[in-house]
PDB file of C-alpha atoms in Angstrom:
ATOM      1  CA  UNK A1064      12.689 104.693 -43.909  1.00 93.00           C
ATOM      2  CA  UNK A1065      10.644 102.044 -42.034  1.00 94.00           C
ATOM      3  CA  UNK A1066       9.624 103.361 -38.692  1.00 91.00           C
ATOM      4  CA  UNK A1067       6.297 104.104 -37.012  1.00 90.00           C
ATOM      5  CA  UNK A1068       5.685 107.868 -36.330  1.00 90.00           C
ATOM      6  CA  UNK A1069       6.024 107.329 -32.593  1.00 91.00           C
ATOM      7  CA  UNK A1070       9.316 105.452 -32.852  1.00 92.00           C
ATOM      8  CA  UNK A1071      10.618 107.958 -35.355  1.00 92.00           C
ATOM      9  CA  UNK A1072      10.131 110.830 -32.921  1.00 93.00           C
ATOM     10  CA  UNK A1073      11.561 108.892 -30.126  1.00 94.00           C
ATOM     11  CA  UNK A1074      14.700 107.912 -32.024  1.00 95.00           C
ATOM     12  CA  UNK A1075      15.519 111.030 -33.813  1.00 94.00           C
ATOM     13  CA  UNK A1076      13.380 113.996 -32.059  1.00 92.00           C
ATOM     14  CA  UNK A1077      13.101 117.199 -34.084  1.00 94.00           C
ATOM     15  CA  UNK A1078      16.683 118.281 -34.339  1.00 93.00           C
ATOM     16  CA  UNK A1079      18.097 115.188 -35.618  1.00 94.00           C
ATOM     17  CA  UNK A1080      15.058 114.682 -37.800  1.00 94.00           C
ATOM     18  CA  UNK A1081      15.730 117.968 -39.373  1.00 94.00           C
ATOM     19  CA  UNK A1082      19.366 117.265 -39.986  1.00 95.00           C
ATOM     20  CA  UNK A1083      18.542 114.033 -41.457  1.00 94.00           C
ATOM     21  CA  UNK A1084      15.894 115.243 -43.937  1.00 93.00           C
ATOM     22  CA  UNK A1085      18.420 118.147 -44.864  1.00 93.00           C
ATOM     23  CA  UNK A1086      21.068 115.783 -45.627  1.00 94.00           C
ATOM     24  CA  UNK A1087      19.328 113.239 -47.945  1.00 93.00           C
ATOM     25  CA  UNK A1088      16.250 113.138 -50.360  1.00 93.00           C
ATOM     26  CA  UNK A1089      13.588 111.106 -48.087  1.00 93.00           C
ATOM     27  CA  UNK A1090      11.796 109.116 -50.821  1.00 92.00           C
ATOM     28  CA  UNK A1091       9.525 107.218 -48.432  1.00 87.00           C
ATOM     29  CA  UNK A1092       8.796 107.243 -44.539  1.00 90.00           C
ATOM     30  CA  UNK A1093       6.870 104.062 -44.052  1.00 91.00           C
ATOM     31  CA  UNK A1094       5.344 102.526 -40.973  1.00 88.00           C
ATOM     32  CA  UNK A1095       5.287  99.042 -42.224  1.00 86.00           C
ATOM     33  CA  UNK A1096       7.167  96.660 -44.669  1.00 86.00           C
ATOM     34  CA  UNK A1097       4.206  96.372 -46.834  1.00 89.00           C
ATOM     35  CA  UNK A1098       3.991 100.190 -47.353  1.00 91.00           C
ATOM     36  CA  UNK A1099       7.676 100.002 -48.446  1.00 91.00           C
ATOM     37  CA  UNK A1100       7.192  97.243 -50.931  1.00 91.00           C
ATOM     38  CA  UNK A1101       4.048  98.982 -52.524  1.00 92.00           C
ATOM     39  CA  UNK A1102       5.614 102.478 -52.447  1.00 93.00           C
ATOM     40  CA  UNK A1103       5.864 103.933 -56.104  1.00 94.00           C
ATOM     41  CA  UNK A1104       9.489 105.169 -55.548  1.00 93.00           C
ATOM     42  CA  UNK A1105      10.875 102.019 -53.810  1.00 93.00           C
ATOM     43  CA  UNK A1106      12.918 101.380 -56.840  1.00 94.00           C
ATOM     44  CA  UNK A1107      15.167 104.542 -56.104  1.00 95.00           C
ATOM     45  CA  UNK A1108      15.896 103.695 -52.668  1.00 95.00           C
ATOM     46  CA  UNK A1109      19.601 103.516 -51.932  1.00 96.00           C
ATOM     47  CA  UNK A1110      19.561 103.711 -48.078  1.00 97.00           C
ATOM     48  CA  UNK A1111      17.161 102.200 -45.695  1.00 96.00           C
ATOM     49  CA  UNK A1112      16.776 103.345 -42.019  1.00 96.00           C
ATOM     50  CA  UNK A1113      15.145 100.852 -39.686  1.00 95.00           C
ATOM     51  CA  UNK A1114      14.543 100.160 -36.099  1.00 93.00           C
ATOM     52  CA  UNK A1115      12.500  97.902 -33.847  1.00 90.00           C
ATOM     53  CA  UNK A1116       9.568  96.387 -35.783  1.00 87.00           C
ATOM     54  CA  UNK A1117      11.153  96.554 -39.131  1.00 90.00           C
ATOM     55  CA  UNK A1118      10.310  93.811 -41.627  1.00 90.00           C
ATOM     56  CA  UNK A1119      12.822  91.016 -42.565  1.00 93.00           C
ATOM     57  CA  UNK A1120      14.682  91.854 -45.752  1.00 95.00           C
ATOM     58  CA  UNK A1121      13.618  88.933 -47.524  1.00 94.00           C
ATOM     59  CA  UNK A1122      14.561  87.971 -51.266  1.00 95.00           C
ATOM     60  CA  UNK A1123      11.170  89.149 -52.236  1.00 94.00           C
ATOM     61  CA  UNK A1124      11.250  92.611 -50.414  1.00 94.00           C
ATOM     62  CA  UNK A1125      14.849  93.059 -51.739  1.00 95.00           C
ATOM     63  CA  UNK A1126      13.740  92.461 -55.204  1.00 95.00           C
ATOM     64  CA  UNK A1127      11.494  95.628 -54.855  1.00 94.00           C
ATOM     65  CA  UNK A1128      14.622  97.724 -53.799  1.00 95.00           C
ATOM     66  CA  UNK A1129      17.038  96.959 -56.663  1.00 96.00           C
ATOM     67  CA  UNK A1130      19.194 100.050 -55.733  1.00 96.00           C
ATOM     68  CA  UNK A1131      19.423  99.376 -52.075  1.00 97.00           C
ATOM     69  CA  UNK A1132      23.038  99.279 -50.855  1.00 96.00           C
ATOM     70  CA  UNK A1133      23.037 100.277 -47.209  1.00 97.00           C
ATOM     71  CA  UNK A1134      20.749  99.504 -44.182  1.00 97.00           C
ATOM     72  CA  UNK A1135      21.123 101.840 -41.004  1.00 97.00           C
ATOM     73  CA  UNK A1136      19.515 100.000 -38.256  1.00 96.00           C
ATOM     74  CA  UNK A1137      18.604 102.255 -35.206  1.00 95.00           C
ATOM     75  CA  UNK A1138      18.479  99.414 -32.706  1.00 91.00           C
ATOM     76  CA  UNK A1139      20.879  96.556 -31.500  1.00 86.00           C
ATOM     77  CA  UNK A1140      20.680  93.125 -33.122  1.00 86.00           C
ATOM     78  CA  UNK A1141      20.291  92.820 -36.777  1.00 91.00           C
ATOM     79  CA  UNK A1142      19.696  89.130 -36.969  1.00 87.00           C
ATOM     80  CA  UNK A1143      15.833  89.533 -37.454  1.00 87.00           C
ATOM     81  CA  UNK A1144      16.020  91.763 -40.383  1.00 91.00           C
ATOM     82  CA  UNK A1145      19.258  90.758 -42.076  1.00 92.00           C
ATOM     83  CA  UNK A1146      19.295  87.241 -43.301  1.00 89.00           C
ATOM     84  CA  UNK A1147      21.196  85.446 -46.048  1.00 92.00           C
ATOM     85  CA  UNK A1148      19.580  87.496 -48.819  1.00 94.00           C
ATOM     86  CA  UNK A1149      21.194  90.625 -47.358  1.00 95.00           C
ATOM     87  CA  UNK A1150      24.548  89.437 -47.237  1.00 94.00           C
ATOM     88  CA  UNK A1151      24.469  87.613 -50.499  1.00 94.00           C
ATOM     89  CA  UNK A1152      23.435  91.084 -52.193  1.00 95.00           C
ATOM     90  CA  UNK A1153      26.556  92.499 -50.519  1.00 95.00           C
ATOM     91  CA  UNK A1154      24.374  95.274 -48.639  1.00 97.00           C
ATOM     92  CA  UNK A1155      26.315  97.186 -46.035  1.00 97.00           C
ATOM     93  CA  UNK A1156      24.440  96.864 -42.603  1.00 96.00           C
ATOM     94  CA  UNK A1157      25.086  99.262 -39.702  1.00 96.00           C
ATOM     95  CA  UNK A1158      23.712  98.509 -36.186  1.00 95.00           C
ATOM     96  CA  UNK A1159      23.254 101.061 -33.524  1.00 95.00           C
ATOM     97  CA  UNK A1160      24.142  98.504 -30.906  1.00 93.00           C
ATOM     98  CA  UNK A1161      27.011 100.430 -29.542  1.00 93.00           C
ATOM     99  CA  UNK A1162      24.670 103.236 -28.526  1.00 95.00           C
ATOM    100  CA  UNK A1163      21.967 100.746 -27.304  1.00 93.00           C
ATOM    101  CA  UNK A1164      24.594  98.855 -25.051  1.00 95.00           C
ATOM    102  CA  UNK A1165      25.337 102.047 -22.857  1.00 96.00           C
ATOM    103  CA  UNK A1166      22.260 101.871 -20.926  1.00 96.00           C
ATOM    104  CA  UNK A1167      22.589  98.298 -20.446  1.00 97.00           C
ATOM    105  CA  UNK A1168      25.873  98.564 -18.963  1.00 97.00           C
ATOM    106  CA  UNK A1169      24.660 101.306 -16.674  1.00 98.00           C
ATOM    107  CA  UNK A1170      21.838  99.194 -15.519  1.00 98.00           C
ATOM    108  CA  UNK A1171      24.180  96.251 -14.654  1.00 98.00           C
ATOM    109  CA  UNK A1172      26.435  98.682 -12.970  1.00 98.00           C
ATOM    110  CA  UNK A1173      23.483 100.139 -10.941  1.00 98.00           C
ATOM    111  CA  UNK A1174      22.076  96.623  -9.997  1.00 98.00           C
ATOM    112  CA  UNK A1175      25.613  95.504  -9.097  1.00 98.00           C
ATOM    113  CA  UNK A1176      25.945  98.338  -6.678  1.00 97.00           C
ATOM    114  CA  UNK A1177      22.401  97.572  -5.132  1.00 97.00           C
ATOM    115  CA  UNK A1178      23.314  93.853  -4.892  1.00 97.00           C
ATOM    116  CA  UNK A1179      26.472  94.548  -3.079  1.00 97.00           C
ATOM    117  CA  UNK A1180      24.604  96.872  -0.639  1.00 96.00           C
ATOM    118  CA  UNK A1181      22.089  93.993  -0.075  1.00 95.00           C
ATOM    119  CA  UNK A1182      19.267  96.500  -1.180  1.00 95.00           C
ATOM    120  CA  UNK A1183      17.119  93.784  -3.130  1.00 95.00           C
ATOM    121  CA  UNK A1184      16.749  91.516  -0.076  1.00 92.00           C
ATOM    122  CA  UNK A1185      16.689  94.301   2.670  1.00 92.00           C
ATOM    123  CA  UNK A1186      13.774  96.136   1.003  1.00 92.00           C
ATOM    124  CA  UNK A1187      11.849  92.984   0.963  1.00 91.00           C
ATOM    125  CA  UNK A1188      12.538  92.153   4.300  1.00 89.00           C
ATOM    126  CA  UNK A1189      11.685  95.588   5.766  1.00 91.00           C
ATOM    127  CA  UNK A1190       8.258  95.192   4.163  1.00 92.00           C
ATOM    128  CA  UNK A1191       7.595  91.703   5.384  1.00 89.00           C
ATOM    129  CA  UNK A1192       9.039  91.739   8.805  1.00 89.00           C
ATOM    130  CA  UNK A1193       8.461  95.289   9.661  1.00 92.00           C
ATOM    131  CA  UNK A1194      11.839  95.309  11.134  1.00 88.00           C
ATOM    132  CA  UNK A1195      15.384  96.505  10.420  1.00 89.00           C
ATOM    133  CA  UNK A1196      17.484  93.658   8.849  1.00 89.00           C
ATOM    134  CA  UNK A1197      20.991  92.971  10.453  1.00 86.00           C
ATOM    135  CA  UNK A1198      24.050  94.498   8.835  1.00 87.00           C
ATOM    136  CA  UNK A1199      26.220  91.571   9.110  1.00 83.00           C
ATOM    137  CA  UNK A1200      25.431  90.024   5.692  1.00 83.00           C
ATOM    138  CA  UNK A1201      25.775  93.224   3.818  1.00 87.00           C
ATOM    139  CA  UNK A1202      29.084  92.860   1.724  1.00 89.00           C
ATOM    140  CA  UNK A1203      29.674  96.329   0.612  1.00 89.00           C
ATOM    141  CA  UNK A1204      30.758  97.400  -2.921  1.00 90.00           C
ATOM    142  CA  UNK A1205      34.595  97.240  -2.279  1.00 91.00           C
ATOM    143  CA  UNK A1206      36.663  94.103  -2.958  1.00 90.00           C
ATOM    144  CA  UNK A1207      33.920  91.834  -4.160  1.00 95.00           C
ATOM    145  CA  UNK A1208      33.951  89.457  -7.215  1.00 97.00           C
ATOM    146  CA  UNK A1209      31.746  90.310 -10.164  1.00 98.00           C
ATOM    147  CA  UNK A1210      31.649  87.812 -12.907  1.00 98.00           C
ATOM    148  CA  UNK A1211      30.655  88.457 -16.430  1.00 98.00           C
ATOM    149  CA  UNK A1212      29.199  85.433 -18.635  1.00 98.00           C
ATOM    150  CA  UNK A1213      30.552  86.225 -21.977  1.00 97.00           C
ATOM    151  CA  UNK A1214      32.723  89.488 -22.883  1.00 96.00           C
ATOM    152  CA  UNK A1215      31.088  91.272 -25.727  1.00 93.00           C
ATOM    153  CA  UNK A1216      30.405  94.957 -26.036  1.00 93.00           C
ATOM    154  CA  UNK A1217      27.902  95.172 -23.003  1.00 96.00           C
ATOM    155  CA  UNK A1218      30.218  93.373 -20.752  1.00 97.00           C
ATOM    156  CA  UNK A1219      33.166  95.457 -21.623  1.00 97.00           C
ATOM    157  CA  UNK A1220      31.287  98.596 -21.027  1.00 97.00           C
ATOM    158  CA  UNK A1221      30.158  97.233 -17.730  1.00 98.00           C
ATOM    159  CA  UNK A1222      33.625  96.217 -16.666  1.00 97.00           C
ATOM    160  CA  UNK A1223      34.713  99.792 -17.463  1.00 96.00           C
ATOM    161  CA  UNK A1224      32.099 101.077 -15.040  1.00 96.00           C
ATOM    162  CA  UNK A1225      32.913  98.410 -12.519  1.00 96.00           C
ATOM    163  CA  UNK A1226      36.454  99.520 -12.295  1.00 94.00           C
ATOM    164  CA  UNK A1227      35.342 102.540 -10.276  1.00 92.00           C
ATOM    165  CA  UNK A1228      34.201 100.237  -7.482  1.00 92.00           C
ATOM    166  CA  UNK A1229      37.561  98.617  -6.680  1.00 91.00           C
ATOM    167  CA  UNK A1230      35.932  95.194  -7.450  1.00 92.00           C
ATOM    168  CA  UNK A1231      37.489  91.924  -8.677  1.00 96.00           C
ATOM    169  CA  UNK A1232      36.234  91.565 -12.375  1.00 98.00           C
ATOM    170  CA  UNK A1233      36.151  88.247 -13.623  1.00 98.00           C
ATOM    171  CA  UNK A1234      35.003  87.092 -17.136  1.00 98.00           C
ATOM    172  CA  UNK A1235      34.516  83.900 -19.051  1.00 98.00           C
ATOM    173  CA  UNK A1236      34.397  83.803 -22.840  1.00 96.00           C
ATOM    174  CA  UNK A1237      36.111  80.799 -24.799  1.00 94.00           C
ATOM    175  CA  UNK A1238      36.033  82.776 -28.132  1.00 91.00           C
ATOM    176  CA  UNK A1239      38.265  85.631 -27.400  1.00 94.00           C
ATOM    177  CA  UNK A1240      41.999  86.193 -27.072  1.00 95.00           C
ATOM    178  CA  UNK A1241      43.620  86.930 -23.731  1.00 96.00           C
ATOM    179  CA  UNK A1242      44.713  90.266 -25.028  1.00 96.00           C
ATOM    180  CA  UNK A1243      40.885  91.368 -24.963  1.00 95.00           C
ATOM    181  CA  UNK A1244      40.670  90.786 -21.202  1.00 97.00           C
ATOM    182  CA  UNK A1245      44.055  92.215 -20.508  1.00 96.00           C
ATOM    183  CA  UNK A1246      43.262  95.559 -22.186  1.00 95.00           C
ATOM    184  CA  UNK A1247      40.065  95.929 -20.166  1.00 95.00           C
ATOM    185  CA  UNK A1248      41.902  94.856 -16.863  1.00 94.00           C
ATOM    186  CA  UNK A1249      39.614  91.909 -16.355  1.00 97.00           C
ATOM    187  CA  UNK A1250      40.766  88.588 -15.039  1.00 97.00           C
ATOM    188  CA  UNK A1251      40.050  85.723 -17.468  1.00 98.00           C
ATOM    189  CA  UNK A1252      38.405  82.640 -15.946  1.00 98.00           C
ATOM    190  CA  UNK A1253      38.991  79.604 -18.041  1.00 96.00           C
ATOM    191  CA  UNK A1254      35.967  77.639 -17.057  1.00 97.00           C
ATOM    192  CA  UNK A1255      32.190  78.706 -16.469  1.00 98.00           C
ATOM    193  CA  UNK A1256      31.806  76.675 -13.323  1.00 98.00           C
ATOM    194  CA  UNK A1257      34.806  78.561 -11.782  1.00 98.00           C
ATOM    195  CA  UNK A1258      33.413  81.850 -12.650  1.00 98.00           C
ATOM    196  CA  UNK A1259      30.043  81.036 -11.172  1.00 98.00           C
ATOM    197  CA  UNK A1260      31.594  79.812  -7.988  1.00 98.00           C
ATOM    198  CA  UNK A1261      33.642  82.899  -7.529  1.00 98.00           C
ATOM    199  CA  UNK A1262      31.160  85.585  -8.289  1.00 98.00           C
ATOM    200  CA  UNK A1263      29.148  87.619  -5.604  1.00 97.00           C
ATOM    201  CA  UNK A1264      27.272  89.090  -8.573  1.00 98.00           C
ATOM    202  CA  UNK A1265      27.057  87.100 -11.748  1.00 98.00           C
ATOM    203  CA  UNK A1266      25.788  89.040 -14.906  1.00 98.00           C
ATOM    204  CA  UNK A1267      24.773  87.282 -17.970  1.00 98.00           C
ATOM    205  CA  UNK A1268      25.849  88.671 -21.355  1.00 97.00           C
ATOM    206  CA  UNK A1269      25.742  85.710 -23.652  1.00 95.00           C
ATOM    207  CA  UNK A1270      23.715  86.087 -26.988  1.00 90.00           C
ATOM    208  CA  UNK A1271      21.048  83.542 -27.590  1.00 87.00           C
ATOM    209  CA  UNK A1272      22.228  81.306 -30.400  1.00 85.00           C
ATOM    210  CA  UNK A1273      19.577  78.413 -30.929  1.00 83.00           C
ATOM    211  CA  UNK A1274      21.316  75.141 -30.355  1.00 84.00           C
ATOM    212  CA  UNK A1275      24.444  76.461 -28.833  1.00 88.00           C
ATOM    213  CA  UNK A1276      23.653  78.835 -25.844  1.00 90.00           C
ATOM    214  CA  UNK A1277      20.021  77.923 -24.931  1.00 93.00           C
ATOM    215  CA  UNK A1278      20.102  76.828 -21.324  1.00 92.00           C
ATOM    216  CA  UNK A1279      23.642  77.485 -20.996  1.00 96.00           C
ATOM    217  CA  UNK A1280      23.276  78.435 -17.254  1.00 97.00           C
ATOM    218  CA  UNK A1281      21.512  75.464 -15.873  1.00 97.00           C
ATOM    219  CA  UNK A1282      20.646  74.120 -12.428  1.00 97.00           C
ATOM    220  CA  UNK A1283      24.162  72.522 -11.750  1.00 97.00           C
ATOM    221  CA  UNK A1284      25.831  75.871 -12.553  1.00 97.00           C
ATOM    222  CA  UNK A1285      23.315  77.907 -10.580  1.00 98.00           C
ATOM    223  CA  UNK A1286      23.969  75.798  -7.391  1.00 98.00           C
ATOM    224  CA  UNK A1287      27.584  76.922  -7.598  1.00 98.00           C
ATOM    225  CA  UNK A1288      26.767  80.487  -6.787  1.00 98.00           C
ATOM    226  CA  UNK A1289      28.218  81.498  -3.470  1.00 97.00           C
ATOM    227  CA  UNK A1290      26.045  82.077  -0.495  1.00 95.00           C
ATOM    228  CA  UNK A1291      23.927  85.390  -0.894  1.00 95.00           C
ATOM    229  CA  UNK A1292      25.051  85.906  -4.440  1.00 97.00           C
ATOM    230  CA  UNK A1293      22.924  87.893  -7.047  1.00 98.00           C
ATOM    231  CA  UNK A1294      22.270  86.724 -10.535  1.00 98.00           C
ATOM    232  CA  UNK A1295      21.619  89.596 -13.123  1.00 98.00           C
ATOM    233  CA  UNK A1296      20.293  88.851 -16.735  1.00 98.00           C
ATOM    234  CA  UNK A1297      20.135  91.587 -19.265  1.00 97.00           C
ATOM    235  CA  UNK A1298      20.985  89.275 -22.313  1.00 95.00           C
ATOM    236  CA  UNK A1299      18.213  86.913 -23.309  1.00 94.00           C
ATOM    237  CA  UNK A1300      16.091  84.873 -21.072  1.00 95.00           C
ATOM    238  CA  UNK A1301      16.396  81.533 -22.643  1.00 95.00           C
ATOM    239  CA  UNK A1302      20.169  81.557 -22.065  1.00 97.00           C
ATOM    240  CA  UNK A1303      19.204  80.515 -18.562  1.00 98.00           C
ATOM    241  CA  UNK A1304      17.373  77.226 -17.786  1.00 97.00           C
ATOM    242  CA  UNK A1305      14.376  79.012 -16.332  1.00 97.00           C
ATOM    243  CA  UNK A1306      12.717  76.017 -14.765  1.00 97.00           C
ATOM    244  CA  UNK A1307      16.027  75.108 -13.177  1.00 98.00           C
ATOM    245  CA  UNK A1308      16.471  78.807 -11.953  1.00 98.00           C
ATOM    246  CA  UNK A1309      13.068  78.545 -10.304  1.00 98.00           C
ATOM    247  CA  UNK A1310      13.934  75.501  -8.582  1.00 98.00           C
ATOM    248  CA  UNK A1311      17.239  76.653  -7.343  1.00 98.00           C
ATOM    249  CA  UNK A1312      15.841  79.913  -6.217  1.00 98.00           C
ATOM    250  CA  UNK A1313      13.115  78.112  -4.194  1.00 98.00           C
ATOM    251  CA  UNK A1314      15.896  75.744  -2.679  1.00 97.00           C
ATOM    252  CA  UNK A1315      18.238  78.582  -1.856  1.00 97.00           C
ATOM    253  CA  UNK A1316      16.516  81.607  -0.646  1.00 96.00           C
ATOM    254  CA  UNK A1317      20.020  83.119   0.104  1.00 96.00           C
ATOM    255  CA  UNK A1318      20.147  83.700  -3.623  1.00 97.00           C
ATOM    256  CA  UNK A1319      18.601  86.714  -5.519  1.00 98.00           C
ATOM    257  CA  UNK A1320      17.836  87.176  -9.162  1.00 98.00           C
ATOM    258  CA  UNK A1321      17.421  90.333 -11.068  1.00 98.00           C
ATOM    259  CA  UNK A1322      15.830  89.484 -14.519  1.00 98.00           C
ATOM    260  CA  UNK A1323      15.475  92.094 -17.070  1.00 98.00           C
ATOM    261  CA  UNK A1324      14.588  89.457 -19.593  1.00 97.00           C
ATOM    262  CA  UNK A1325      12.820  86.034 -19.371  1.00 97.00           C
ATOM    263  CA  UNK A1326      12.241  83.081 -21.755  1.00 95.00           C
ATOM    264  CA  UNK A1327       8.866  84.213 -22.298  1.00 94.00           C
ATOM    265  CA  UNK A1328       8.008  87.942 -22.037  1.00 94.00           C
ATOM    266  CA  UNK A1329       6.094  88.387 -19.754  1.00 94.00           C
ATOM    267  CA  UNK A1330       6.623  85.031 -18.064  1.00 95.00           C
ATOM    268  CA  UNK A1331       3.382  82.717 -18.247  1.00 95.00           C
ATOM    269  CA  UNK A1332       0.821  83.640 -15.568  1.00 95.00           C
ATOM    270  CA  UNK A1333       1.530  80.431 -13.624  1.00 96.00           C
ATOM    271  CA  UNK A1334       5.399  81.037 -13.587  1.00 96.00           C
ATOM    272  CA  UNK A1335       7.053  80.728 -10.231  1.00 96.00           C
ATOM    273  CA  UNK A1336       8.912  83.838 -11.034  1.00 97.00           C
ATOM    274  CA  UNK A1337       5.967  85.843  -9.985  1.00 97.00           C
ATOM    275  CA  UNK A1338       5.811  84.465  -6.458  1.00 96.00           C
ATOM    276  CA  UNK A1339       9.425  84.035  -5.391  1.00 97.00           C
ATOM    277  CA  UNK A1340      10.571  86.477  -2.932  1.00 96.00           C
ATOM    278  CA  UNK A1341      14.048  86.406  -4.164  1.00 97.00           C
ATOM    279  CA  UNK A1342      13.274  87.622  -7.924  1.00 98.00           C
ATOM    280  CA  UNK A1343      13.097  91.077  -9.282  1.00 98.00           C
ATOM    281  CA  UNK A1344      11.506  91.312 -12.763  1.00 98.00           C
ATOM    282  CA  UNK A1345      12.139  94.595 -14.445  1.00 97.00           C
ATOM    283  CA  UNK A1346      10.595  94.053 -17.877  1.00 95.00           C
ATOM    284  CA  UNK A1347      13.130  94.835 -20.531  1.00 93.00           C
ATOM    285  CA  UNK A1348      14.153  98.331 -19.366  1.00 96.00           C
ATOM    286  CA  UNK A1349      17.868  97.892 -19.488  1.00 96.00           C
ATOM    287  CA  UNK A1350      18.083  98.800 -23.108  1.00 92.00           C
ATOM    288  CA  UNK A1351      17.416 102.205 -24.482  1.00 92.00           C
ATOM    289  CA  UNK A1352      14.110 103.644 -23.326  1.00 92.00           C
ATOM    290  CA  UNK A1353      12.518 107.176 -23.509  1.00 91.00           C
ATOM    291  CA  UNK A1354      15.109 109.910 -24.311  1.00 92.00           C
ATOM    292  CA  UNK A1355      17.823 107.318 -24.194  1.00 94.00           C
ATOM    293  CA  UNK A1356      16.787 106.363 -27.734  1.00 95.00           C
ATOM    294  CA  UNK A1357      17.889 109.603 -29.017  1.00 96.00           C
ATOM    295  CA  UNK A1358      21.577 108.212 -28.849  1.00 96.00           C
ATOM    296  CA  UNK A1359      20.524 105.562 -31.529  1.00 96.00           C
ATOM    297  CA  UNK A1360      19.176 108.356 -33.912  1.00 96.00           C
ATOM    298  CA  UNK A1361      22.593 110.412 -33.295  1.00 96.00           C
ATOM    299  CA  UNK A1362      24.472 107.237 -34.165  1.00 97.00           C
ATOM    300  CA  UNK A1363      22.565 106.621 -37.489  1.00 97.00           C
ATOM    301  CA  UNK A1364      22.598 110.224 -38.445  1.00 97.00           C
ATOM    302  CA  UNK A1365      26.476 110.279 -37.975  1.00 97.00           C
ATOM    303  CA  UNK A1366      26.936 107.170 -40.222  1.00 97.00           C
ATOM    304  CA  UNK A1367      24.560 108.759 -42.838  1.00 96.00           C
ATOM    305  CA  UNK A1368      26.681 111.845 -42.745  1.00 96.00           C
ATOM    306  CA  UNK A1369      29.812 109.789 -43.176  1.00 97.00           C
ATOM    307  CA  UNK A1370      28.183 107.746 -46.095  1.00 96.00           C
ATOM    308  CA  UNK A1371      27.259 110.874 -47.925  1.00 94.00           C
ATOM    309  CA  UNK A1372      30.948 112.297 -47.611  1.00 94.00           C
ATOM    310  CA  UNK A1373      32.507 109.164 -48.640  1.00 94.00           C
ATOM    311  CA  UNK A1374      34.100 108.369 -45.271  1.00 97.00           C
ATOM    312  CA  UNK A1375      34.153 104.814 -43.881  1.00 96.00           C
ATOM    313  CA  UNK A1376      31.507 103.758 -41.722  1.00 97.00           C
ATOM    314  CA  UNK A1377      32.156 103.015 -38.145  1.00 96.00           C
ATOM    315  CA  UNK A1378      29.453 100.558 -36.965  1.00 96.00           C
ATOM    316  CA  UNK A1379      29.123  98.109 -39.855  1.00 95.00           C
ATOM    317  CA  UNK A1380      28.177  94.506 -39.110  1.00 92.00           C
ATOM    318  CA  UNK A1381      29.319  91.509 -40.854  1.00 89.00           C
ATOM    319  CA  UNK A1382      27.193  88.247 -41.302  1.00 85.00           C
ATOM    320  CA  UNK A1383      29.443  86.378 -38.801  1.00 78.00           C
ATOM    321  CA  UNK A1384      29.384  89.185 -36.132  1.00 76.00           C
ATOM    322  CA  UNK A1385      25.463  89.559 -36.559  1.00 72.00           C
ATOM    323  CA  UNK A1386      25.032  85.831 -35.689  1.00 65.00           C
ATOM    324  CA  UNK A1387      26.901  86.402 -32.368  1.00 63.00           C
ATOM    325  CA  UNK A1388      24.918  89.480 -31.238  1.00 61.00           C
ATOM    326  CA  UNK A1389      22.174  89.095 -28.778  1.00 57.00           C
TER     327      UNK A1389
END
């Protein structure tokens, strides 16, 4: 295991930790990758449990772990830790992304309700104007169009929640079959500009793939947003052209942006994101925080239990799918 003591307690807690240590022989509980590489029993390790801050599993580190066959990652994306060396060795990799994605979907659902109730703008105006804003521009949560840019796990979980609101759920994703959208009761939109132009709330769920999705949402697209629309980004900051976003938000004070992620975190001190009145920065809280992280530990523990009893694992990641996760 490579986890700091603090993160280990957050992810597992006393109950899950007791179950885990009763299920397997814990050879090493390291805070850093260097500790693992130098551990006297590293050659016996068959299963490695990791989370945020875990070291990349390089050829050199894997050479110190000749018996390693399974990595259980108690976090979302495995792209930083699982490179070519892992896949070439045929090591099985499990991600707890499914558990990590639940609170992200809840966050988007909550922000969508607040946007359609015009809470973000109204709260600012009440403070600055010392007056009650008019109700005429509050759209309400029924019969509004919510657009999802990409339709992976978080977007699908979000769509399932949005169905409670009687909203029109739209999604764009050129890599999926029509059946995926139909199963979730979502209207597929063929072109991204059309999705943007139709969405009262536009939520970004695209993974950051260098050279492919960087600055996917640029100024021309952002200018297509309907009057008084709200943009929500919980994916990666660099999926949006941030300089263009700042310009568009300055040009169009009717728009609002809820940004849980930014291209640089936190933004540079001189960034316009700090001064624009139509921006809300929430600092990466959409993913699992606090007690929510126990769900990651439960998923890893369940997979470990399946592994020890010979059952197939439920949350494995392939090299191809790992590349497409945020």
